[in-house]
Amino acid sequence: MAEESVKLLGYWASPFALRVKWALKLKGVHYEYVEENLPNKSPLLLRYNPVYKKIPVLVHNGKPLAESLLIIEYIDEAWKQNPLLPDDPYERANARFWAKFFDEKCVPEVMGAFASKGEEQEKAAKARENLKMLERALEGKPFFGGDKIGFLDIAVGWIGIWGRIVEEIAGVSLIDAETMPLLTAWLNNFLEVPVIKACIPSWHELLEHNKGFHKILTGSST
């Protein structure tokens, strides 16, 4: 493993790059991090992800792989220590199902609540409905992965940070402690795990960055 080359192309404020950082850290994989300037994408990014031209991109021994969930699965298969996906085929498929549900049903509504002007409450209500459904996968467990952090925890965990950002900037609540007690308790626990917490960017810097992003998306001048 010492001879291997592992490189991650990312962006400091991307929740999807954060997923990959978490996976690499939990697996104990040493890697080189390359920060991308998204408005001026590097030749390296365009070379390694010519299809979508997006981060994150993992480059393992010169071979690139894009899309955060696929990258996490690859990491779990390439490095066997500290498994992220369950051994049981049914549980493994279930984790993939909920991760796909989160990306397809929760993420667009969360982004919509953040980016919409005049439809924030409607988008947030739909996001809350879907997050409440996701909470079912937590029943009887401290983590989605069971007794330890797993694939689905990594896929969903960033919502605890960006949900607060949406609430702070757009003025809408996404995660309600009263109606989502399991999800709230899980987030409070997950985000305090040292290896997870160490990868999270500064709250102040994230907030200021997203305030500017929100103004661009909504056309706001204030």
PDB file of N, CA, C and O in Angstrom, residues 44-120:
ATOM      1  N   LEU A  44      -5.964  19.446 -14.888  1.00  0.00           N
ATOM      2  CA  LEU A  44      -5.990  18.142 -14.225  1.00  0.00           C
ATOM      3  C   LEU A  44      -7.423  17.648 -14.057  1.00  0.00           C
ATOM      4  O   LEU A  44      -7.726  16.481 -14.346  1.00  0.00           O
ATOM      5  N   LEU A  45      -8.329  18.524 -13.601  1.00  0.00           N
ATOM      6  CA  LEU A  45      -9.727  18.138 -13.434  1.00  0.00           C
ATOM      7  C   LEU A  45     -10.374  17.808 -14.774  1.00  0.00           C
ATOM      8  O   LEU A  45     -11.090  16.805 -14.910  1.00  0.00           O
ATOM      9  N   LEU A  46     -10.120  18.634 -15.762  1.00  0.00           N
ATOM     10  CA  LEU A  46     -10.705  18.406 -17.092  1.00  0.00           C
ATOM     11  C   LEU A  46     -10.159  17.121 -17.725  1.00  0.00           C
ATOM     12  O   LEU A  46     -10.860  16.444 -18.470  1.00  0.00           O
ATOM     13  N   ARG A  47      -8.928  16.788 -17.372  1.00  0.00           N
ATOM     14  CA  ARG A  47      -8.326  15.557 -17.883  1.00  0.00           C
ATOM     15  C   ARG A  47      -8.926  14.327 -17.207  1.00  0.00           C
ATOM     16  O   ARG A  47      -9.246  13.335 -17.865  1.00  0.00           O
ATOM     17  N   TYR A  48      -9.110  14.421 -15.895  1.00  0.00           N
ATOM     18  CA  TYR A  48      -9.559  13.254 -15.142  1.00  0.00           C
ATOM     19  C   TYR A  48     -11.081  13.087 -15.106  1.00  0.00           C
ATOM     20  O   TYR A  48     -11.574  11.996 -14.843  1.00  0.00           O
ATOM     21  N   ASN A  49     -11.816  14.159 -15.336  1.00  0.00           N
ATOM     22  CA  ASN A  49     -13.281  14.048 -15.412  1.00  0.00           C
ATOM     23  C   ASN A  49     -13.790  14.842 -16.614  1.00  0.00           C
ATOM     24  O   ASN A  49     -14.469  15.866 -16.462  1.00  0.00           O
ATOM     25  N   PRO A  50     -13.472  14.375 -17.822  1.00  0.00           N
ATOM     26  CA  PRO A  50     -13.869  15.112 -19.030  1.00  0.00           C
ATOM     27  C   PRO A  50     -15.376  15.057 -19.306  1.00  0.00           C
ATOM     28  O   PRO A  50     -15.893  15.877 -20.060  1.00  0.00           O
ATOM     29  N   VAL A  51     -16.074  14.110 -18.695  1.00  0.00           N
ATOM     30  CA  VAL A  51     -17.515  13.966 -18.947  1.00  0.00           C
ATOM     31  C   VAL A  51     -18.316  15.019 -18.194  1.00  0.00           C
ATOM     32  O   VAL A  51     -19.069  15.797 -18.784  1.00  0.00           O
ATOM     33  N   TYR A  52     -18.157  15.056 -16.860  1.00  0.00           N
ATOM     34  CA  TYR A  52     -18.945  15.993 -16.042  1.00  0.00           C
ATOM     35  C   TYR A  52     -18.166  17.240 -15.633  1.00  0.00           C
ATOM     36  O   TYR A  52     -18.759  18.250 -15.252  1.00  0.00           O
ATOM     37  N   LYS A  53     -16.836  17.153 -15.659  1.00  0.00           N
ATOM     38  CA  LYS A  53     -15.977  18.296 -15.307  1.00  0.00           C
ATOM     39  C   LYS A  53     -16.293  18.804 -13.894  1.00  0.00           C
ATOM     40  O   LYS A  53     -16.318  20.011 -13.642  1.00  0.00           O
ATOM     41  N   LYS A  54     -16.558  17.863 -12.976  1.00  0.00           N
ATOM     42  CA  LYS A  54     -16.935  18.213 -11.615  1.00  0.00           C
ATOM     43  C   LYS A  54     -16.025  17.508 -10.614  1.00  0.00           C
ATOM     44  O   LYS A  54     -15.406  16.497 -10.920  1.00  0.00           O
ATOM     45  N   ILE A  55     -15.998  18.075  -9.409  1.00  0.00           N
ATOM     46  CA  ILE A  55     -15.368  17.385  -8.282  1.00  0.00           C
ATOM     47  C   ILE A  55     -16.482  16.712  -7.494  1.00  0.00           C
ATOM     48  O   ILE A  55     -17.648  17.069  -7.656  1.00  0.00           O
ATOM     49  N   PRO A  56     -16.121  15.703  -6.686  1.00  0.00           N
ATOM     50  CA  PRO A  56     -14.784  15.180  -6.433  1.00  0.00           C
ATOM     51  C   PRO A  56     -14.353  14.161  -7.486  1.00  0.00           C
ATOM     52  O   PRO A  56     -15.182  13.534  -8.131  1.00  0.00           O
ATOM     53  N   VAL A  57     -13.045  14.034  -7.596  1.00  0.00           N
ATOM     54  CA  VAL A  57     -12.453  12.982  -8.417  1.00  0.00           C
ATOM     55  C   VAL A  57     -11.362  12.306  -7.594  1.00  0.00           C
ATOM     56  O   VAL A  57     -10.508  12.998  -7.027  1.00  0.00           O
ATOM     57  N   LEU A  58     -11.422  10.995  -7.502  1.00  0.00           N
ATOM     58  CA  LEU A  58     -10.366  10.217  -6.851  1.00  0.00           C
ATOM     59  C   LEU A  58      -9.474   9.635  -7.935  1.00  0.00           C
ATOM     60  O   LEU A  58      -9.973   9.062  -8.901  1.00  0.00           O
ATOM     61  N   VAL A  59      -8.168   9.788  -7.774  1.00  0.00           N
ATOM     62  CA  VAL A  59      -7.218   9.229  -8.728  1.00  0.00           C
ATOM     63  C   VAL A  59      -6.355   8.227  -7.974  1.00  0.00           C
ATOM     64  O   VAL A  59      -5.569   8.601  -7.101  1.00  0.00           O
ATOM     65  N   HIS A  60      -6.528   6.947  -8.294  1.00  0.00           N
ATOM     66  CA  HIS A  60      -5.799   5.871  -7.620  1.00  0.00           C
ATOM     67  C   HIS A  60      -4.851   5.227  -8.618  1.00  0.00           C
ATOM     68  O   HIS A  60      -5.294   4.622  -9.595  1.00  0.00           O
ATOM     69  N   ASN A  61      -3.569   5.397  -8.368  1.00  0.00           N
ATOM     70  CA  ASN A  61      -2.543   4.872  -9.278  1.00  0.00           C
ATOM     71  C   ASN A  61      -2.795   5.310 -10.724  1.00  0.00           C
ATOM     72  O   ASN A  61      -2.686   4.520 -11.658  1.00  0.00           O
ATOM     73  N   GLY A  62      -3.150   6.584 -10.867  1.00  0.00           N
ATOM     74  CA  GLY A  62      -3.338   7.167 -12.192  1.00  0.00           C
ATOM     75  C   GLY A  62      -4.700   6.951 -12.811  1.00  0.00           C
ATOM     76  O   GLY A  62      -4.998   7.498 -13.871  1.00  0.00           O
ATOM     77  N   LYS A  63      -5.547   6.146 -12.135  1.00  0.00           N
ATOM     78  CA  LYS A  63      -6.881   5.859 -12.679  1.00  0.00           C
ATOM     79  C   LYS A  63      -7.930   6.714 -11.969  1.00  0.00           C
ATOM     80  O   LYS A  63      -8.082   6.607 -10.747  1.00  0.00           O
ATOM     81  N   PRO A  64      -8.663   7.547 -12.727  1.00  0.00           N
ATOM     82  CA  PRO A  64      -9.627   8.456 -12.098  1.00  0.00           C
ATOM     83  C   PRO A  64     -11.021   7.841 -11.943  1.00  0.00           C
ATOM     84  O   PRO A  64     -11.437   6.989 -12.739  1.00  0.00           O
ATOM     85  N   LEU A  65     -11.698   8.282 -10.910  1.00  0.00           N
ATOM     86  CA  LEU A  65     -13.079   7.866 -10.669  1.00  0.00           C
ATOM     87  C   LEU A  65     -13.851   9.064 -10.155  1.00  0.00           C
ATOM     88  O   LEU A  65     -13.405   9.761  -9.242  1.00  0.00           O
ATOM     89  N   ALA A  66     -15.029   9.307 -10.744  1.00  0.00           N
ATOM     90  CA  ALA A  66     -15.868  10.444 -10.357  1.00  0.00           C
ATOM     91  C   ALA A  66     -17.151   9.963  -9.689  1.00  0.00           C
ATOM     92  O   ALA A  66     -17.453   8.763  -9.687  1.00  0.00           O
ATOM     93  N   GLU A  67     -17.898  10.920  -9.143  1.00  0.00           N
ATOM     94  CA  GLU A  67     -19.173  10.713  -8.452  1.00  0.00           C
ATOM     95  C   GLU A  67     -18.929  10.172  -7.035  1.00  0.00           C
ATOM     96  O   GLU A  67     -18.428   9.057  -6.865  1.00  0.00           O
ATOM     97  N   SER A  68     -19.321  10.966  -6.040  1.00  0.00           N
ATOM     98  CA  SER A  68     -18.924  10.692  -4.654  1.00  0.00           C
ATOM     99  C   SER A  68     -19.366   9.329  -4.128  1.00  0.00           C
ATOM    100  O   SER A  68     -18.581   8.634  -3.474  1.00  0.00           O
ATOM    101  N   LEU A  69     -20.599   8.911  -4.377  1.00  0.00           N
ATOM    102  CA  LEU A  69     -21.052   7.622  -3.855  1.00  0.00           C
ATOM    103  C   LEU A  69     -20.306   6.459  -4.491  1.00  0.00           C
ATOM    104  O   LEU A  69     -19.958   5.478  -3.824  1.00  0.00           O
ATOM    105  N   LEU A  70     -20.029   6.570  -5.787  1.00  0.00           N
ATOM    106  CA  LEU A  70     -19.256   5.526  -6.469  1.00  0.00           C
ATOM    107  C   LEU A  70     -17.826   5.483  -5.936  1.00  0.00           C
ATOM    108  O   LEU A  70     -17.245   4.407  -5.761  1.00  0.00           O
ATOM    109  N   ILE A  71     -17.285   6.666  -5.649  1.00  0.00           N
ATOM    110  CA  ILE A  71     -15.923   6.733  -5.105  1.00  0.00           C
ATOM    111  C   ILE A  71     -15.864   6.053  -3.737  1.00  0.00           C
ATOM    112  O   ILE A  71     -14.934   5.292  -3.452  1.00  0.00           O
ATOM    113  N   ILE A  72     -16.865   6.305  -2.892  1.00  0.00           N
ATOM    114  CA  ILE A  72     -16.873   5.699  -1.554  1.00  0.00           C
ATOM    115  C   ILE A  72     -16.937   4.171  -1.660  1.00  0.00           C
ATOM    116  O   ILE A  72     -16.241   3.457  -0.940  1.00  0.00           O
ATOM    117  N   GLU A  73     -17.779   3.673  -2.569  1.00  0.00           N
ATOM    118  CA  GLU A  73     -17.856   2.220  -2.759  1.00  0.00           C
ATOM    119  C   GLU A  73     -16.517   1.662  -3.247  1.00  0.00           C
ATOM    120  O   GLU A  73     -16.081   0.588  -2.815  1.00  0.00           O
ATOM    121  N   TYR A  74     -15.879   2.395  -4.149  1.00  0.00           N
ATOM    122  CA  TYR A  74     -14.580   1.953  -4.653  1.00  0.00           C
ATOM    123  C   TYR A  74     -13.551   1.903  -3.520  1.00  0.00           C
ATOM    124  O   TYR A  74     -12.794   0.926  -3.396  1.00  0.00           O
ATOM    125  N   ILE A  75     -13.518   2.947  -2.715  1.00  0.00           N
ATOM    126  CA  ILE A  75     -12.591   2.999  -1.577  1.00  0.00           C
ATOM    127  C   ILE A  75     -12.810   1.801  -0.663  1.00  0.00           C
ATOM    128  O   ILE A  75     -11.858   1.172  -0.188  1.00  0.00           O
ATOM    129  N   ASP A  76     -14.076   1.475  -0.421  1.00  0.00           N
ATOM    130  CA  ASP A  76     -14.389   0.359   0.477  1.00  0.00           C
ATOM    131  C   ASP A  76     -13.922  -0.974  -0.093  1.00  0.00           C
ATOM    132  O   ASP A  76     -13.521  -1.876   0.652  1.00  0.00           O
ATOM    133  N   GLU A  77     -13.956  -1.102  -1.417  1.00  0.00           N
ATOM    134  CA  GLU A  77     -13.530  -2.348  -2.051  1.00  0.00           C
ATOM    135  C   GLU A  77     -12.011  -2.412  -2.223  1.00  0.00           C
ATOM    136  O   GLU A  77     -11.408  -3.482  -2.126  1.00  0.00           O
ATOM    137  N   ALA A  78     -11.408  -1.271  -2.485  1.00  0.00           N
ATOM    138  CA  ALA A  78      -9.964  -1.245  -2.751  1.00  0.00           C
ATOM    139  C   ALA A  78      -9.144  -1.413  -1.476  1.00  0.00           C
ATOM    140  O   ALA A  78      -8.051  -1.976  -1.510  1.00  0.00           O
ATOM    141  N   TRP A  79      -9.664  -0.902  -0.358  1.00  0.00           N
ATOM    142  CA  TRP A  79      -8.980  -1.012   0.926  1.00  0.00           C
ATOM    143  C   TRP A  79      -9.919  -1.743   1.880  1.00  0.00           C
ATOM    144  O   TRP A  79     -10.965  -1.220   2.277  1.00  0.00           O
ATOM    145  N   LYS A  80      -9.555  -2.942   2.255  1.00  0.00           N
ATOM    146  CA  LYS A  80     -10.463  -3.834   2.976  1.00  0.00           C
ATOM    147  C   LYS A  80     -10.616  -3.497   4.463  1.00  0.00           C
ATOM    148  O   LYS A  80     -11.594  -3.901   5.098  1.00  0.00           O
ATOM    149  N   GLN A  81      -9.652  -2.766   5.042  1.00  0.00           N
ATOM    150  CA  GLN A  81      -9.727  -2.475   6.466  1.00  0.00           C
ATOM    151  C   GLN A  81     -10.912  -1.545   6.777  1.00  0.00           C
ATOM    152  O   GLN A  81     -11.303  -0.738   5.961  1.00  0.00           O
ATOM    153  N   ASN A  82     -11.458  -1.677   7.976  1.00  0.00           N
ATOM    154  CA  ASN A  82     -12.554  -0.823   8.438  1.00  0.00           C
ATOM    155  C   ASN A  82     -13.690  -0.732   7.406  1.00  0.00           C
ATOM    156  O   ASN A  82     -13.958   0.337   6.854  1.00  0.00           O
ATOM    157  N   PRO A  83     -14.367  -1.836   7.136  1.00  0.00           N
ATOM    158  CA  PRO A  83     -15.421  -1.847   6.105  1.00  0.00           C
ATOM    159  C   PRO A  83     -16.502  -0.798   6.354  1.00  0.00           C
ATOM    160  O   PRO A  83     -16.900  -0.555   7.503  1.00  0.00           O
ATOM    161  N   LEU A  84     -16.959  -0.196   5.272  1.00  0.00           N
ATOM    162  CA  LEU A  84     -18.015   0.826   5.347  1.00  0.00           C
ATOM    163  C   LEU A  84     -19.381   0.241   5.005  1.00  0.00           C
ATOM    164  O   LEU A  84     -20.391   0.641   5.580  1.00  0.00           O
ATOM    165  N   LEU A  85     -19.416  -0.679   4.070  1.00  0.00           N
ATOM    166  CA  LEU A  85     -20.664  -1.345   3.702  1.00  0.00           C
ATOM    167  C   LEU A  85     -20.806  -2.639   4.505  1.00  0.00           C
ATOM    168  O   LEU A  85     -19.806  -3.298   4.805  1.00  0.00           O
ATOM    169  N   PRO A  86     -22.033  -3.016   4.855  1.00  0.00           N
ATOM    170  CA  PRO A  86     -22.240  -4.246   5.636  1.00  0.00           C
ATOM    171  C   PRO A  86     -21.827  -5.494   4.857  1.00  0.00           C
ATOM    172  O   PRO A  86     -21.810  -5.499   3.628  1.00  0.00           O
ATOM    173  N   ASP A  87     -21.529  -6.568   5.588  1.00  0.00           N
ATOM    174  CA  ASP A  87     -21.203  -7.850   4.959  1.00  0.00           C
ATOM    175  C   ASP A  87     -22.441  -8.498   4.351  1.00  0.00           C
ATOM    176  O   ASP A  87     -22.375  -9.113   3.287  1.00  0.00           O
ATOM    177  N   ASP A  88     -23.572  -8.353   5.032  1.00  0.00           N
ATOM    178  CA  ASP A  88     -24.809  -8.981   4.587  1.00  0.00           C
ATOM    179  C   ASP A  88     -25.304  -8.348   3.282  1.00  0.00           C
ATOM    180  O   ASP A  88     -25.439  -7.121   3.196  1.00  0.00           O
ATOM    181  N   PRO A  89     -25.568  -9.151   2.247  1.00  0.00           N
ATOM    182  CA  PRO A  89     -25.986  -8.605   0.942  1.00  0.00           C
ATOM    183  C   PRO A  89     -27.242  -7.741   1.017  1.00  0.00           C
ATOM    184  O   PRO A  89     -27.344  -6.716   0.333  1.00  0.00           O
ATOM    185  N   TYR A  90     -28.216  -8.167   1.838  1.00  0.00           N
ATOM    186  CA  TYR A  90     -29.452  -7.387   1.962  1.00  0.00           C
ATOM    187  C   TYR A  90     -29.178  -6.024   2.600  1.00  0.00           C
ATOM    188  O   TYR A  90     -29.653  -4.989   2.118  1.00  0.00           O
ATOM    189  N   GLU A  91     -28.399  -6.020   3.685  1.00  0.00           N
ATOM    190  CA  GLU A  91     -28.079  -4.767   4.366  1.00  0.00           C
ATOM    191  C   GLU A  91     -27.250  -3.850   3.474  1.00  0.00           C
ATOM    192  O   GLU A  91     -27.401  -2.627   3.501  1.00  0.00           O
ATOM    193  N   ARG A  92     -26.387  -4.456   2.667  1.00  0.00           N
ATOM    194  CA  ARG A  92     -25.567  -3.679   1.742  1.00  0.00           C
ATOM    195  C   ARG A  92     -26.449  -2.998   0.695  1.00  0.00           C
ATOM    196  O   ARG A  92     -26.297  -1.809   0.406  1.00  0.00           O
ATOM    197  N   ALA A  93     -27.393  -3.767   0.142  1.00  0.00           N
ATOM    198  CA  ALA A  93     -28.315  -3.209  -0.852  1.00  0.00           C
ATOM    199  C   ALA A  93     -29.192  -2.127  -0.228  1.00  0.00           C
ATOM    200  O   ALA A  93     -29.496  -1.110  -0.861  1.00  0.00           O
ATOM    201  N   ASN A  94     -29.582  -2.337   1.023  1.00  0.00           N
ATOM    202  CA  ASN A  94     -30.428  -1.374   1.720  1.00  0.00           C
ATOM    203  C   ASN A  94     -29.694  -0.050   1.929  1.00  0.00           C
ATOM    204  O   ASN A  94     -30.271   1.035   1.777  1.00  0.00           O
ATOM    205  N   ALA A  95     -28.419  -0.134   2.282  1.00  0.00           N
ATOM    206  CA  ALA A  95     -27.619   1.080   2.455  1.00  0.00           C
ATOM    207  C   ALA A  95     -27.514   1.851   1.141  1.00  0.00           C
ATOM    208  O   ALA A  95     -27.636   3.084   1.112  1.00  0.00           O
ATOM    209  N   ARG A  96     -27.317   1.128   0.060  1.00  0.00           N
ATOM    210  CA  ARG A  96     -27.254   1.785  -1.258  1.00  0.00           C
ATOM    211  C   ARG A  96     -28.600   2.408  -1.629  1.00  0.00           C
ATOM    212  O   ARG A  96     -28.654   3.492  -2.218  1.00  0.00           O
ATOM    213  N   PHE A  97     -29.674   1.715  -1.291  1.00  0.00           N
ATOM    214  CA  PHE A  97     -31.021   2.222  -1.582  1.00  0.00           C
ATOM    215  C   PHE A  97     -31.247   3.569  -0.909  1.00  0.00           C
ATOM    216  O   PHE A  97     -31.686   4.536  -1.542  1.00  0.00           O
ATOM    217  N   TRP A  98     -30.939   3.647   0.396  1.00  0.00           N
ATOM    218  CA  TRP A  98     -31.194   4.886   1.129  1.00  0.00           C
ATOM    219  C   TRP A  98     -30.244   6.007   0.705  1.00  0.00           C
ATOM    220  O   TRP A  98     -30.621   7.180   0.702  1.00  0.00           O
ATOM    221  N   ALA A  99     -29.021   5.658   0.321  1.00  0.00           N
ATOM    222  CA  ALA A  99     -28.102   6.682  -0.180  1.00  0.00           C
ATOM    223  C   ALA A  99     -28.622   7.268  -1.492  1.00  0.00           C
ATOM    224  O   ALA A  99     -28.573   8.488  -1.712  1.00  0.00           O
ATOM    225  N   LYS A 100     -29.142   6.408  -2.352  1.00  0.00           N
ATOM    226  CA  LYS A 100     -29.729   6.861  -3.617  1.00  0.00           C
ATOM    227  C   LYS A 100     -30.977   7.699  -3.358  1.00  0.00           C
ATOM    228  O   LYS A 100     -31.204   8.726  -3.997  1.00  0.00           O
ATOM    229  N   PHE A 101     -31.791   7.257  -2.395  1.00  0.00           N
ATOM    230  CA  PHE A 101     -32.984   8.010  -2.023  1.00  0.00           C
ATOM    231  C   PHE A 101     -32.592   9.409  -1.540  1.00  0.00           C
ATOM    232  O   PHE A 101     -33.206  10.409  -1.932  1.00  0.00           O
ATOM    233  N   PHE A 102     -31.567   9.476  -0.701  1.00  0.00           N
ATOM    234  CA  PHE A 102     -31.121  10.770  -0.182  1.00  0.00           C
ATOM    235  C   PHE A 102     -30.681  11.696  -1.310  1.00  0.00           C
ATOM    236  O   PHE A 102     -31.073  12.859  -1.371  1.00  0.00           O
ATOM    237  N   ASP A 103     -29.867  11.172  -2.229  1.00  0.00           N
ATOM    238  CA  ASP A 103     -29.359  12.013  -3.321  1.00  0.00           C
ATOM    239  C   ASP A 103     -30.453  12.425  -4.298  1.00  0.00           C
ATOM    240  O   ASP A 103     -30.418  13.531  -4.846  1.00  0.00           O
ATOM    241  N   GLU A 104     -31.426  11.552  -4.507  1.00  0.00           N
ATOM    242  CA  GLU A 104     -32.455  11.840  -5.503  1.00  0.00           C
ATOM    243  C   GLU A 104     -33.671  12.575  -4.938  1.00  0.00           C
ATOM    244  O   GLU A 104     -34.322  13.348  -5.649  1.00  0.00           O
ATOM    245  N   LYS A 105     -33.986  12.340  -3.664  1.00  0.00           N
ATOM    246  CA  LYS A 105     -35.207  12.897  -3.088  1.00  0.00           C
ATOM    247  C   LYS A 105     -34.979  13.996  -2.057  1.00  0.00           C
ATOM    248  O   LYS A 105     -35.822  14.875  -1.891  1.00  0.00           O
ATOM    249  N   CYS A 106     -33.854  13.932  -1.359  1.00  0.00           N
ATOM    250  CA  CYS A 106     -33.592  14.922  -0.309  1.00  0.00           C
ATOM    251  C   CYS A 106     -32.708  16.069  -0.804  1.00  0.00           C
ATOM    252  O   CYS A 106     -33.034  17.241  -0.592  1.00  0.00           O
ATOM    253  N   VAL A 107     -31.609  15.733  -1.465  1.00  0.00           N
ATOM    254  CA  VAL A 107     -30.668  16.764  -1.896  1.00  0.00           C
ATOM    255  C   VAL A 107     -31.314  17.816  -2.802  1.00  0.00           C
ATOM    256  O   VAL A 107     -31.135  19.017  -2.568  1.00  0.00           O
ATOM    257  N   PRO A 108     -32.091  17.440  -3.826  1.00  0.00           N
ATOM    258  CA  PRO A 108     -32.694  18.477  -4.675  1.00  0.00           C
ATOM    259  C   PRO A 108     -33.622  19.418  -3.902  1.00  0.00           C
ATOM    260  O   PRO A 108     -33.662  20.627  -4.189  1.00  0.00           O
ATOM    261  N   GLU A 109     -34.353  18.888  -2.929  1.00  0.00           N
ATOM    262  CA  GLU A 109     -35.264  19.739  -2.155  1.00  0.00           C
ATOM    263  C   GLU A 109     -34.486  20.649  -1.205  1.00  0.00           C
ATOM    264  O   GLU A 109     -34.864  21.805  -0.985  1.00  0.00           O
ATOM    265  N   VAL A 110     -33.400  20.127  -0.633  1.00  0.00           N
ATOM    266  CA  VAL A 110     -32.556  20.954   0.228  1.00  0.00           C
ATOM    267  C   VAL A 110     -31.945  22.089  -0.579  1.00  0.00           C
ATOM    268  O   VAL A 110     -31.967  23.258  -0.165  1.00  0.00           O
ATOM    269  N   MET A 111     -31.408  21.766  -1.747  1.00  0.00           N
ATOM    270  CA  MET A 111     -30.825  22.789  -2.613  1.00  0.00           C
ATOM    271  C   MET A 111     -31.888  23.764  -3.099  1.00  0.00           C
ATOM    272  O   MET A 111     -31.648  24.968  -3.232  1.00  0.00           O
ATOM    273  N   GLY A 112     -33.102  23.231  -3.342  1.00  0.00           N
ATOM    274  CA  GLY A 112     -34.203  24.089  -3.766  1.00  0.00           C
ATOM    275  C   GLY A 112     -34.602  25.070  -2.691  1.00  0.00           C
ATOM    276  O   GLY A 112     -34.879  26.250  -2.971  1.00  0.00           O
ATOM    277  N   ALA A 113     -34.644  24.621  -1.442  1.00  0.00           N
ATOM    278  CA  ALA A 113     -34.985  25.505  -0.327  1.00  0.00           C
ATOM    279  C   ALA A 113     -33.940  26.605  -0.175  1.00  0.00           C
ATOM    280  O   ALA A 113     -34.259  27.736   0.207  1.00  0.00           O
ATOM    281  N   PHE A 114     -32.695  26.268  -0.495  1.00  0.00           N
ATOM    282  CA  PHE A 114     -31.608  27.240  -0.389  1.00  0.00           C
ATOM    283  C   PHE A 114     -31.621  28.242  -1.544  1.00  0.00           C
ATOM    284  O   PHE A 114     -31.383  29.432  -1.354  1.00  0.00           O
ATOM    285  N   ALA A 115     -31.919  27.750  -2.737  1.00  0.00           N
ATOM    286  CA  ALA A 115     -31.767  28.569  -3.947  1.00  0.00           C
ATOM    287  C   ALA A 115     -33.041  29.281  -4.381  1.00  0.00           C
ATOM    288  O   ALA A 115     -32.988  30.210  -5.172  1.00  0.00           O
ATOM    289  N   SER A 116     -34.201  28.832  -3.888  1.00  0.00           N
ATOM    290  CA  SER A 116     -35.464  29.396  -4.348  1.00  0.00           C
ATOM    291  C   SER A 116     -35.746  30.753  -3.709  1.00  0.00           C
ATOM    292  O   SER A 116     -35.354  31.014  -2.577  1.00  0.00           O
ATOM    293  N   LYS A 117     -36.456  31.568  -4.445  1.00  0.00           N
ATOM    294  CA  LYS A 117     -36.894  32.856  -3.912  1.00  0.00           C
ATOM    295  C   LYS A 117     -38.415  32.866  -3.949  1.00  0.00           C
ATOM    296  O   LYS A 117     -39.030  32.898  -4.999  1.00  0.00           O
ATOM    297  N   GLY A 118     -39.024  32.755  -2.784  1.00  0.00           N
ATOM    298  CA  GLY A 118     -40.482  32.731  -2.693  1.00  0.00           C
ATOM    299  C   GLY A 118     -41.049  31.336  -2.543  1.00  0.00           C
ATOM    300  O   GLY A 118     -42.215  31.166  -2.220  1.00  0.00           O
ATOM    301  N   GLU A 119     -40.225  30.293  -2.769  1.00  0.00           N
ATOM    302  CA  GLU A 119     -40.697  28.910  -2.647  1.00  0.00           C
ATOM    303  C   GLU A 119     -39.934  28.148  -1.566  1.00  0.00           C
ATOM    304  O   GLU A 119     -39.990  26.924  -1.508  1.00  0.00           O
ATOM    305  N   GLU A 120     -39.222  28.887  -0.700  1.00  0.00           N
ATOM    306  CA  GLU A 120     -38.373  28.244   0.296  1.00  0.00           C
ATOM    307  C   GLU A 120     -39.159  27.316   1.210  1.00  0.00           C
ATOM    308  O   GLU A 120     -38.744  26.185   1.486  1.00  0.00           O
TER     309      GLU A 120
END
